[in-house]
XYZ file of C-alpha atoms in Angstrom:
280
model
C -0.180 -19.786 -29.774
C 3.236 -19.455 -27.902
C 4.444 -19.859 -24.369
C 3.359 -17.749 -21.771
C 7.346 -17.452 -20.250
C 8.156 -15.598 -23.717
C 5.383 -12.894 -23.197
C 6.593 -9.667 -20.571
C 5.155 -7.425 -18.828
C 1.938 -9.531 -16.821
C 3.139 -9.668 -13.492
C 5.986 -12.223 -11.757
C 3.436 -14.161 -9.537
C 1.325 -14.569 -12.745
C 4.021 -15.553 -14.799
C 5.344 -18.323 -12.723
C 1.436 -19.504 -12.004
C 1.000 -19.819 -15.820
C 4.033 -21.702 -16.150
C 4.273 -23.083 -19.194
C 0.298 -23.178 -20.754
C -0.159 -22.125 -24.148
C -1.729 -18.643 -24.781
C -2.917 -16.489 -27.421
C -0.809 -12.777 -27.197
C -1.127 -9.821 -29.050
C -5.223 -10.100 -29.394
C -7.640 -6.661 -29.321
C -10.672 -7.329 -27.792
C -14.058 -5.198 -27.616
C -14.641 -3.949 -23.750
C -18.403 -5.339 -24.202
C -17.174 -8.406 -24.965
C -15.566 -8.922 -21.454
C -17.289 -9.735 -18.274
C -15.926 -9.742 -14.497
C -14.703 -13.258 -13.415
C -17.048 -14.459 -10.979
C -13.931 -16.022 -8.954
C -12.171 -12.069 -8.642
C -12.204 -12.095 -4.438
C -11.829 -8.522 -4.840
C -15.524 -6.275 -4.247
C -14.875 -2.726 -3.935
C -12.233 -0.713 -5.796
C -11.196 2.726 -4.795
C -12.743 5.231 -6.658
C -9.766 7.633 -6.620
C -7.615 5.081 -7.484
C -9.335 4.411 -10.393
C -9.442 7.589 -11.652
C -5.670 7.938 -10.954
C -5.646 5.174 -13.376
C -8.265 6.145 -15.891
C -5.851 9.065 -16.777
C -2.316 6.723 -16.881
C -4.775 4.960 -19.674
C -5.452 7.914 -21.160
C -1.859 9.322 -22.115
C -0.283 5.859 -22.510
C -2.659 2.906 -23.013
C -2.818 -0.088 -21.206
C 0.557 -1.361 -20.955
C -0.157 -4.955 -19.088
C -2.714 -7.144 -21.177
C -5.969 -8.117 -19.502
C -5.698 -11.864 -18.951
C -8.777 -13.750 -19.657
C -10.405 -16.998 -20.692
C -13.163 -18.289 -23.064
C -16.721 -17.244 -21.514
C -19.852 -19.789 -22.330
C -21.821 -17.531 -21.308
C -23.083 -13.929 -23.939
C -19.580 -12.401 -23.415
C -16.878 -14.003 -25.067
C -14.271 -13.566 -22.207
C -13.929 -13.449 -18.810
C -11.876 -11.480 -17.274
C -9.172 -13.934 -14.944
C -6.646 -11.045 -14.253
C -6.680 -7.349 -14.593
C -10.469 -6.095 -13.948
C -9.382 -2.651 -12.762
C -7.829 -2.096 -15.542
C -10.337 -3.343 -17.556
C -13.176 -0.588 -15.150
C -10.327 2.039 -15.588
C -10.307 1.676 -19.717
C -13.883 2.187 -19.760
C -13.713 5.032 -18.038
C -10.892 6.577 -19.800
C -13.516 5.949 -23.113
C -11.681 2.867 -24.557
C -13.192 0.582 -26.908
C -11.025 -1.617 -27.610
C -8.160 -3.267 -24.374
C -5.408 -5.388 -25.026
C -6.003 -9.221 -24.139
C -4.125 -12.204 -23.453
C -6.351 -15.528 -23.728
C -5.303 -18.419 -21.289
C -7.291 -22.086 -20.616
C -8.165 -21.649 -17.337
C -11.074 -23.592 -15.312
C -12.776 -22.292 -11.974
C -10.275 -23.262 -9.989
C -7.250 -21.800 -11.752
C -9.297 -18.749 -12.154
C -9.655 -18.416 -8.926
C -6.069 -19.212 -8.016
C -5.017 -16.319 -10.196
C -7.313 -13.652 -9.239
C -6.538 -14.458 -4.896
C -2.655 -14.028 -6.585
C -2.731 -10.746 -8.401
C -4.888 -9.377 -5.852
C -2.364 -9.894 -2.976
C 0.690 -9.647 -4.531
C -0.437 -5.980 -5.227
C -2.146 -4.777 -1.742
C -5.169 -5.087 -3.603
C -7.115 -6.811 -1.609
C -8.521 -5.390 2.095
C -7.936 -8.206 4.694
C -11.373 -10.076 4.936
C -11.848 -10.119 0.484
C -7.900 -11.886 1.251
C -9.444 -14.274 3.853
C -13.040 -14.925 2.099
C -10.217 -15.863 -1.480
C -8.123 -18.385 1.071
C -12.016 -19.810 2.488
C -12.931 -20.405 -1.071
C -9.403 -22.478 -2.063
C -10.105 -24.437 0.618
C -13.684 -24.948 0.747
C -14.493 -25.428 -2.959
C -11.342 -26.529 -3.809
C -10.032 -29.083 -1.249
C -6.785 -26.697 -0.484
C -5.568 -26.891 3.269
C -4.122 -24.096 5.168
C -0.256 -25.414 4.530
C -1.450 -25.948 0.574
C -2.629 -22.046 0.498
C 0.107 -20.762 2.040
C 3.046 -22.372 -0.073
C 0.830 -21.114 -2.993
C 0.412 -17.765 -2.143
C 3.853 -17.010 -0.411
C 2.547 -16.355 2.793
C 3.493 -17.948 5.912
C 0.701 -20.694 7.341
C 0.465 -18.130 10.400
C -0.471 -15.151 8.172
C -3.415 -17.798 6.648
C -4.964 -18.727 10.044
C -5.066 -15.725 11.107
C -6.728 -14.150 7.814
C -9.676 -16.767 8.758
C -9.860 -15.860 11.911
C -10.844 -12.587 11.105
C -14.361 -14.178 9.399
C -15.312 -15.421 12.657
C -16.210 -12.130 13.922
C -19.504 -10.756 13.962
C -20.586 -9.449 10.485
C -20.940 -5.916 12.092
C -17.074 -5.813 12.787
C -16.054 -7.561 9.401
C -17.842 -4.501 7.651
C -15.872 -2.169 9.628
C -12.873 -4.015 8.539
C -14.215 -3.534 4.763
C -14.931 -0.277 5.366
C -11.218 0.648 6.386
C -12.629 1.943 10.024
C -10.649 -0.843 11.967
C -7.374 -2.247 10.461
C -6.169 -6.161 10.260
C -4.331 -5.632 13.358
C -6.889 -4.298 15.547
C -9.450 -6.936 14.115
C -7.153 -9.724 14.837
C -7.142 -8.607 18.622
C -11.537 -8.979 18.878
C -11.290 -12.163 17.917
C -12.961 -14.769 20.379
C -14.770 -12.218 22.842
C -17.544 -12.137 23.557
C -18.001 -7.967 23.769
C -16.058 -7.690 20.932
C -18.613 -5.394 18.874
C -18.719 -2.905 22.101
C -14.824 -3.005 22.289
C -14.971 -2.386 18.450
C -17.047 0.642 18.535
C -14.778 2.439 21.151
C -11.963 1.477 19.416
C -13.428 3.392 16.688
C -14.740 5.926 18.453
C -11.579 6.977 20.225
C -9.510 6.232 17.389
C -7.316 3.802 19.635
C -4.367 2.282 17.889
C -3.381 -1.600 17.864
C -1.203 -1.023 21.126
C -3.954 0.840 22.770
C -6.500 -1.982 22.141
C -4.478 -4.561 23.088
C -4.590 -2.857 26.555
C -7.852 -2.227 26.462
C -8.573 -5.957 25.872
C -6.620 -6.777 28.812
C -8.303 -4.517 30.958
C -11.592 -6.389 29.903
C -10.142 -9.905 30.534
C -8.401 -9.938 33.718
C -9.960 -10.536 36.785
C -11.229 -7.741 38.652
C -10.568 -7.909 42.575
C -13.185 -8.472 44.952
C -12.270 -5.270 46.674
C -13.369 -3.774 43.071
C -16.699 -4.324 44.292
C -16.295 -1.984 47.189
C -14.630 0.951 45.462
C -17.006 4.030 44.502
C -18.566 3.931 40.981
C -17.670 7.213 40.097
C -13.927 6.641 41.101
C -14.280 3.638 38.254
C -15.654 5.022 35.376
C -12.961 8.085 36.208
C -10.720 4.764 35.768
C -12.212 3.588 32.658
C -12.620 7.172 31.356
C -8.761 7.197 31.648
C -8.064 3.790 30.500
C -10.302 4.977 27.459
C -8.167 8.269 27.201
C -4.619 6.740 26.850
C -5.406 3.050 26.371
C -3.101 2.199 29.540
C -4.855 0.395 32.974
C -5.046 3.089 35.831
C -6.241 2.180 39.150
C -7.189 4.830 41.129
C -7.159 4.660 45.423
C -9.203 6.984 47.349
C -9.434 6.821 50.570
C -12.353 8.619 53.079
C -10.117 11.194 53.721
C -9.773 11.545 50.107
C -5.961 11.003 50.147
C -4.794 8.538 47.783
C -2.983 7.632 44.577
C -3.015 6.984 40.995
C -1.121 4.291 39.382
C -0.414 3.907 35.307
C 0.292 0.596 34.885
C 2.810 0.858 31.803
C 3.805 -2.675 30.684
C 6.939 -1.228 27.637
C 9.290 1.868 27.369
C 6.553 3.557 24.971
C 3.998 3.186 26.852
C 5.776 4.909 30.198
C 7.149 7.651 27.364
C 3.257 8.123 26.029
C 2.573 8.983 29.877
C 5.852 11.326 30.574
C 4.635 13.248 27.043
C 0.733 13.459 27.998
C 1.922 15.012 31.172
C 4.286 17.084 29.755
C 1.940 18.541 27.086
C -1.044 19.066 29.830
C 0.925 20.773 32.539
């Protein structure tokens, strides 16, 4: 048994979350006799990534141990730290991985699979939020308490659970890479979020773009709104759709009138100026 500060290579946020408990290095253990940690907050790896790494394993081995602790269940580990590379050996045709054994209960476990995860990018953003729910529903943490832990401002933590509030639809889209943090964080609280969703999607609007878009939907249209032809607004929302900036159009019965952008930043006035510029 030695200290865990006296053993390299197993990751800096790892390292100082170990501190100083006693672990047993330089240990071989059978891939069969490992099983996922039931605490990893991570649920889908990247196939390509895996492969990627599959073939690193191949031509040099697995150069950070697989942390782990005592199973009581058929296995005789589970795996706290390092389960990719633990899928990755097995498809590279290992048999054998190189393990580092730690006392760890559910909570630590937890603690230092939410840790590796985000530290590396690992994690998309609602597997990140569901790890920061579980601290703090099974294990008492508050939203200051997670955030000193993990490094991350309290900000950053409120709104990672904020993005589990949204209808299950959207979180999968969020799981599924099709919307990104940033536009998810913008849905939250309305009530046609899953429609505003699907265009985002659908028009592949960026965060900027959304956020317009949401505006559009929230302020108050004018009464004389009522009065103005339909097909003059959905030209206006076909627009607003188009370039993810509020137009208003005015037509009058002569069918004179004008068309207004309604640019709110520098980049938005330039993204008109280009469209323009590349149409006509």
């Amino acid at each position: 048994m030695i200290s865990f500060k006296s053993k390299k290579g197993l990751g800096r946020g790892l390292s100082s979350l170990i501190g100083e408990r006693k672990v047993s290095s330089n240990i071989k253990a059978n891939i069969s006799d490992l099983i996922r940690n039931k605490y990893q907050p991570r649920k889908k790896f990247d196939e390509a990534s895996l492969d990627e790494l599959a073939e690193s394993i191949k031509s040099r081995g697995i150069i950070q141990p697989i942390i782990v602790r005592v199973s009581n269940g058929d296995a005789k580990y589970e795996i706290i730290a390092g389960e990719r590379r633990w899928i990755a050996a097995q498809n590279a045709g290992l048999h054998e991985v190189p393990i580092v054994v730690i006392d760890a209960d559910d909570k630590k476990a937890l603690e230092f699979g939410i840790v590796e995860n985000v530290q590396r990018h690992d994690l998309n953003a609602i597997e990140e939020a569901e790890g920061y729910k579980r601290l703090i529903e099974e294990f008492s943490y508050d939203q200051e308490q997670v955030a000193k832990f993990i490094g991350k401002s309290r900000s950053h933590i409120t709104n990672s659970l904020r993005l589990l509030s949204l209808p299950e639809e959207i979180i999968d889209f969020v799981k599924d890479y099709k919307l990104s943090p940033g536009h998810a964080k913008i849905l939250v609280g309305l009530d046609n979020c899953l429609l505003i969703a699907k265009k985002v999607i659908s028009k592949k609007l960026s965060v900027r773009q959304t956020e317009n878009l949401v505006r559009f939907y929230k302020t108050p249209k004018k009464k004389l709104l009522n009065d103005k032809d339909p097909n003059i607004r959905i030209l206006e929302q076909n627009l607003i759709d188009k370039i993810g900036i509020n137009v208003e159009i005015k037509n009058k019965k002569s069918n004179k009138g004008s068309i207004t952008f309604n640019y709110q930043e520098l980049d938005q006035l330039n993204r008109i100026i280009d469209l323009i510029k590349k149409n006509y």
